[in-house]
Short mmCIF file of C-alpha atoms in Angstrom, two decimals:
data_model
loop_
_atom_site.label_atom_id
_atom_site.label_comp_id
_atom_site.label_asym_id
_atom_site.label_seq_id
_atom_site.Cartn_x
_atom_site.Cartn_y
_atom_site.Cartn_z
CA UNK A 1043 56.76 -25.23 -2.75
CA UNK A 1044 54.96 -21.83 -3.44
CA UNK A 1045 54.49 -19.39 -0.66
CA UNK A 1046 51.78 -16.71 -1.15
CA UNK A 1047 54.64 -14.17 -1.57
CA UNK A 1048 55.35 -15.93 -4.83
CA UNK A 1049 52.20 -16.66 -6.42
CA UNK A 1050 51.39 -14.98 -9.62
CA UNK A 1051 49.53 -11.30 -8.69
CA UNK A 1052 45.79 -10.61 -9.31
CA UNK A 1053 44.47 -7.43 -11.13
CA UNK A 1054 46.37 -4.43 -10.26
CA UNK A 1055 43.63 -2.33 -9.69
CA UNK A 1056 41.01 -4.83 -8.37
CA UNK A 1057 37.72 -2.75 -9.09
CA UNK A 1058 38.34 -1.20 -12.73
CA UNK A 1059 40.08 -4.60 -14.12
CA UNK A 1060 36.54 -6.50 -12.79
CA UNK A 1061 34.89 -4.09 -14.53
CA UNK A 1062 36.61 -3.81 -17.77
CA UNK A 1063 36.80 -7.29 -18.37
CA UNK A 1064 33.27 -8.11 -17.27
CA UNK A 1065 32.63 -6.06 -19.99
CA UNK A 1066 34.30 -7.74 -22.49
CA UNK A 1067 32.90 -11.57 -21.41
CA UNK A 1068 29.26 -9.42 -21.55
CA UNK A 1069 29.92 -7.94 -25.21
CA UNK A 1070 31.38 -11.24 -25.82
CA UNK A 1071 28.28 -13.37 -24.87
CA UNK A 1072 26.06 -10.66 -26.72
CA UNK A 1073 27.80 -10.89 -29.99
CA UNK A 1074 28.32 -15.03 -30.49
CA UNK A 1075 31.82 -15.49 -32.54
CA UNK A 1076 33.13 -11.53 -32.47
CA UNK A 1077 36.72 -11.49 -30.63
CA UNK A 1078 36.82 -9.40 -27.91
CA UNK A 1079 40.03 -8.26 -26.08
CA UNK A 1080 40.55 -8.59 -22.32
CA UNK A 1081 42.64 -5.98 -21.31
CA UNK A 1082 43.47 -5.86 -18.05
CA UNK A 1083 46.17 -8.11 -17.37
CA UNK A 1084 46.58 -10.49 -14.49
CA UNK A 1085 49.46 -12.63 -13.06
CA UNK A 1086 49.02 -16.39 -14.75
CA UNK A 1087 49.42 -20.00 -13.27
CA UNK A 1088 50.90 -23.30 -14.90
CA UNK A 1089 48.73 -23.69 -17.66
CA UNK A 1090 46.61 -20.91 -17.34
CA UNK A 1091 45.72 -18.43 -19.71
CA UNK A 1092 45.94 -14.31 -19.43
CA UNK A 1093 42.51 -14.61 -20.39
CA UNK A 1094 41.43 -17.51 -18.47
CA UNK A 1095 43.00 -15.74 -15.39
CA UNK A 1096 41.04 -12.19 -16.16
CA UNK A 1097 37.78 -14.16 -15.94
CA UNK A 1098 38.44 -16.31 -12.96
CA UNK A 1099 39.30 -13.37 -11.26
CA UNK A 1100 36.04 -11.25 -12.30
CA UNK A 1101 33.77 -14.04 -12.23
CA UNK A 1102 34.64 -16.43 -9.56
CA UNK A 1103 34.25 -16.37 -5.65
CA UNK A 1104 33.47 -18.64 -2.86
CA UNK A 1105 30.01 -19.24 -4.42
CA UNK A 1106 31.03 -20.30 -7.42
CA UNK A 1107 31.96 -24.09 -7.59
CA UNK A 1108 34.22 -24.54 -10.07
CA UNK A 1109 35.47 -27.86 -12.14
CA UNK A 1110 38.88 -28.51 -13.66
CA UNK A 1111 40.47 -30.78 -16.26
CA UNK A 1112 43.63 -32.92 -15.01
CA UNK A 1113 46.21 -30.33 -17.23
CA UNK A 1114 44.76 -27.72 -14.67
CA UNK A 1115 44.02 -29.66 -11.47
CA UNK A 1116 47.39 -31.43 -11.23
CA UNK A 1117 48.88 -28.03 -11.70
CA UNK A 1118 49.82 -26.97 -7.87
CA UNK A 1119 50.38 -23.40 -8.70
CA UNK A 1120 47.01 -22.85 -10.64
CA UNK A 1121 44.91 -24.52 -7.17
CA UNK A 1122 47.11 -22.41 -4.84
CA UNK A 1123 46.29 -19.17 -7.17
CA UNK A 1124 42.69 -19.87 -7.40
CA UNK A 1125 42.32 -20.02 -4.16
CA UNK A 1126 43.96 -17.44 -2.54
CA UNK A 1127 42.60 -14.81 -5.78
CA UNK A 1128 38.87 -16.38 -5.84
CA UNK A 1129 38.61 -18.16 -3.01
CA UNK A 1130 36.01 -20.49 -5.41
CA UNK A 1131 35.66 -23.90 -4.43
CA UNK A 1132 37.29 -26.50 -6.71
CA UNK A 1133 35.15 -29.79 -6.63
CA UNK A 1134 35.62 -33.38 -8.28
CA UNK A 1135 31.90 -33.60 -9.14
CA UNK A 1136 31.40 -31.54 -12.84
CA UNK A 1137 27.29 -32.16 -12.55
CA UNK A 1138 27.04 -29.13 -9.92
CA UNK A 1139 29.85 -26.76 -11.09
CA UNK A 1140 29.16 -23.02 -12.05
CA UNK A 1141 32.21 -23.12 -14.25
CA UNK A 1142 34.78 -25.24 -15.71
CA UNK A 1143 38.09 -24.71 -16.59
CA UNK A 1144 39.61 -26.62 -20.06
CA UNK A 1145 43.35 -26.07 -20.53
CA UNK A 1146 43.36 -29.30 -23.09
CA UNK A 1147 40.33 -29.11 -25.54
CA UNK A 1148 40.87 -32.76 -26.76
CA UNK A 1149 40.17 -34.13 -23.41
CA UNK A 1150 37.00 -32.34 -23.00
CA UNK A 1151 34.52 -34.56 -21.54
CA UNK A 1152 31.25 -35.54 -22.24
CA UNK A 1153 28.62 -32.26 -21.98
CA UNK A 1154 26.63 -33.73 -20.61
CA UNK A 1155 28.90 -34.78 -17.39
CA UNK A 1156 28.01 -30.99 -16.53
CA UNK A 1157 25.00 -29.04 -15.08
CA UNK A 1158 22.59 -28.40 -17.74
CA UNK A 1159 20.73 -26.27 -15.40
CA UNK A 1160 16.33 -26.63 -14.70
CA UNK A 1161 13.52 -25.84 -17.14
CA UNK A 1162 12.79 -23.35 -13.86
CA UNK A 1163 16.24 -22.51 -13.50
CA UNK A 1164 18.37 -22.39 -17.33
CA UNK A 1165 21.05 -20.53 -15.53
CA UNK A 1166 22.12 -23.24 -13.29
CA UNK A 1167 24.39 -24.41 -16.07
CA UNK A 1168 28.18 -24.95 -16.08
CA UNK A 1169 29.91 -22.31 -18.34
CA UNK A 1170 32.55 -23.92 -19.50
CA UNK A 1171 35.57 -22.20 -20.79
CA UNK A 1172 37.81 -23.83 -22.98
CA UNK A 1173 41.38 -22.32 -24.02
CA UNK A 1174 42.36 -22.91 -27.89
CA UNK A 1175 45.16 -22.16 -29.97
CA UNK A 1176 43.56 -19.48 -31.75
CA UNK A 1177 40.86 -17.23 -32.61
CA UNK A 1178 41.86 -15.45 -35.25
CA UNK A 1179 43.06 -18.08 -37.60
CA UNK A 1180 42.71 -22.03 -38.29
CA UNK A 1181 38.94 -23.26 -39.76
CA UNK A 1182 36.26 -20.87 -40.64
CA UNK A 1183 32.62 -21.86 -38.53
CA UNK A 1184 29.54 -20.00 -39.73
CA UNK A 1185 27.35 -19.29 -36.82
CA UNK A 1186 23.86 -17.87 -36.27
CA UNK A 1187 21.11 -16.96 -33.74
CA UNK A 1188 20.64 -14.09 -31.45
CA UNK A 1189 23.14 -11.65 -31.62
CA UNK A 1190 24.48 -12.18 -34.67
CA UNK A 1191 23.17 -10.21 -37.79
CA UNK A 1192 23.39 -12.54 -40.83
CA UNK A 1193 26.09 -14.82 -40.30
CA UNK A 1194 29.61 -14.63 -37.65
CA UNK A 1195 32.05 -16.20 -39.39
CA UNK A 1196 35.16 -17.21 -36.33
CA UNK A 1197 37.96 -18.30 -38.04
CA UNK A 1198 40.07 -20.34 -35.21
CA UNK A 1199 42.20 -23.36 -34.09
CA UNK A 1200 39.79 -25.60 -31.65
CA UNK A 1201 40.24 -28.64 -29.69
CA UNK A 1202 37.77 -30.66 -29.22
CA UNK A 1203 38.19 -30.93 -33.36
CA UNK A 1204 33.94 -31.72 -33.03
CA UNK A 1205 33.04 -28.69 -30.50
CA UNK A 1206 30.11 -27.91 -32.36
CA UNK A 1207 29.20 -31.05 -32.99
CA UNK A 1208 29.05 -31.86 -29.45
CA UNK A 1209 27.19 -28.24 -28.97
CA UNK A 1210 24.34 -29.56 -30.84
CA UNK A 1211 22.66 -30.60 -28.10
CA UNK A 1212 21.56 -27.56 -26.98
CA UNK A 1213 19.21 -27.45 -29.71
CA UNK A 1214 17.32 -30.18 -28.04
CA UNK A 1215 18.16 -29.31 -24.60
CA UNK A 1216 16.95 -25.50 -24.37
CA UNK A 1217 16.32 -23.47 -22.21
CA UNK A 1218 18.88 -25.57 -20.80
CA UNK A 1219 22.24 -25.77 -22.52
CA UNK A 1220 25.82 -25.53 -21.72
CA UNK A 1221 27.40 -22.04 -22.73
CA UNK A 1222 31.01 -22.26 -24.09
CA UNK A 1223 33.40 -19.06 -23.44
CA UNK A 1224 36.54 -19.90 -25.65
CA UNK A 1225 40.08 -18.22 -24.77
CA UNK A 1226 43.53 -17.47 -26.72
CA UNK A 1227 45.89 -16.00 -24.95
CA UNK A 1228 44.25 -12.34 -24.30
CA UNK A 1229 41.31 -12.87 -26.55
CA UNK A 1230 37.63 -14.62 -25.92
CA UNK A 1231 34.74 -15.38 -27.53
CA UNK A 1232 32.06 -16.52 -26.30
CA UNK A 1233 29.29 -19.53 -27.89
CA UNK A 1234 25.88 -19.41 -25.83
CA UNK A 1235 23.74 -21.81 -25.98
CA UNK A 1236 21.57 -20.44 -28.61
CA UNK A 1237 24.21 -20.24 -30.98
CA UNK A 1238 23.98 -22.54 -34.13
CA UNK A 1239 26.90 -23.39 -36.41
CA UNK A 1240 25.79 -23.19 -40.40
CA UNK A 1241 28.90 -25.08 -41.88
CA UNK A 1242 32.28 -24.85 -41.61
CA UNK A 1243 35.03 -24.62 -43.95
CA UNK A 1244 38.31 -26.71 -43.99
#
């Protein structure tokens, strides 16, 4: 049994941690496939990330409804955390979450199981944020679209092994879309929705 004097800490300094690592998810998003660093550094739970915890604790609150795969929602420690550091509902239903949180990539649902948000409203999607093995080495993906001059190569180690794959239906789907946020320990990158992959090597 965990008490709340022995859950994993938040951000040390609440305000300039937010900040710092809203940043990075932001440079992140506008540069699909560059690694960015998250640098403050947050207690972690069970299977949670240092990453994954940096951006629940920047980007979720009681507003945010938020979806988990079994790894993380049979984890006691990682509920109790998120909801004493976030206070964000966790929910059953992954159609109306705001985010979702993937500790095992190759049991990644179906996208389309989440919000794909409105033609009115696009932003009424689910991020979902998936932690891999690695982001700096494993398969090379070419990507393009907005915010990427040329072609982003990301060379990384990705579960589900058909991620973009699967992503391709937000080439039929937009302005709607799921956008993917991937994490490795301290590191993220993120794959909007407008992101295309070219090819990939082996």
């Amino acid at each position: 049994m965990t008490t709340i004097a022995e859950l994993p800490p938040g951000f040390a300094d609440k305000v300039l941690s937010a900040q710092s690592t809203f940043r990075s998810v932001m440079d992140a998003m506008a540069r699909p496939g560059s690694v960015q660093r998250i640098v403050p550094m947050a207690g972690t739970a069970g299977p949670m990330m240092r990453g994954t915890a940096a951006i629940a604790l920047t980007l979720f609150d009681h507003d945010t409804p938020l979806w988990l795969d079994a790894r993380m929602s049979e984890s006691s420690d990682v509920l109790k955390w998120l909801k004493f550091h976030t206070g964000a509902p966790v929910i059953e239903d992954s159609s109306i979450a705001a985010f979702a949180l993937i500790s095992d990539g190759g049991a990644l649902p179906s996208l389309e199981r989440f919000a794909l948000g409105t033609n009115e409203y696009p932003d009424r999607s689910t991020t979902v944020i998936i932690q891999v093995d690695s982001l700096s080495s494993g398969r090379d993906f070419e990507l393009l679209g907005p915010g990427i001059d040329g072609v982003a190569v990301l060379q990384a180690s990705i579960k589900p092994f058909d991620l973009f794959e699967r992503l391709r239906c937000n080439e039929t789907l937009f302005p709607r879309g799921i956008d993917v946020v991937l994490v490795a320990d301290d590191a993220v990158v993120a794959i909007p929705r407008t992101t295309r992959i070219v090819s990939k090597g082996g």
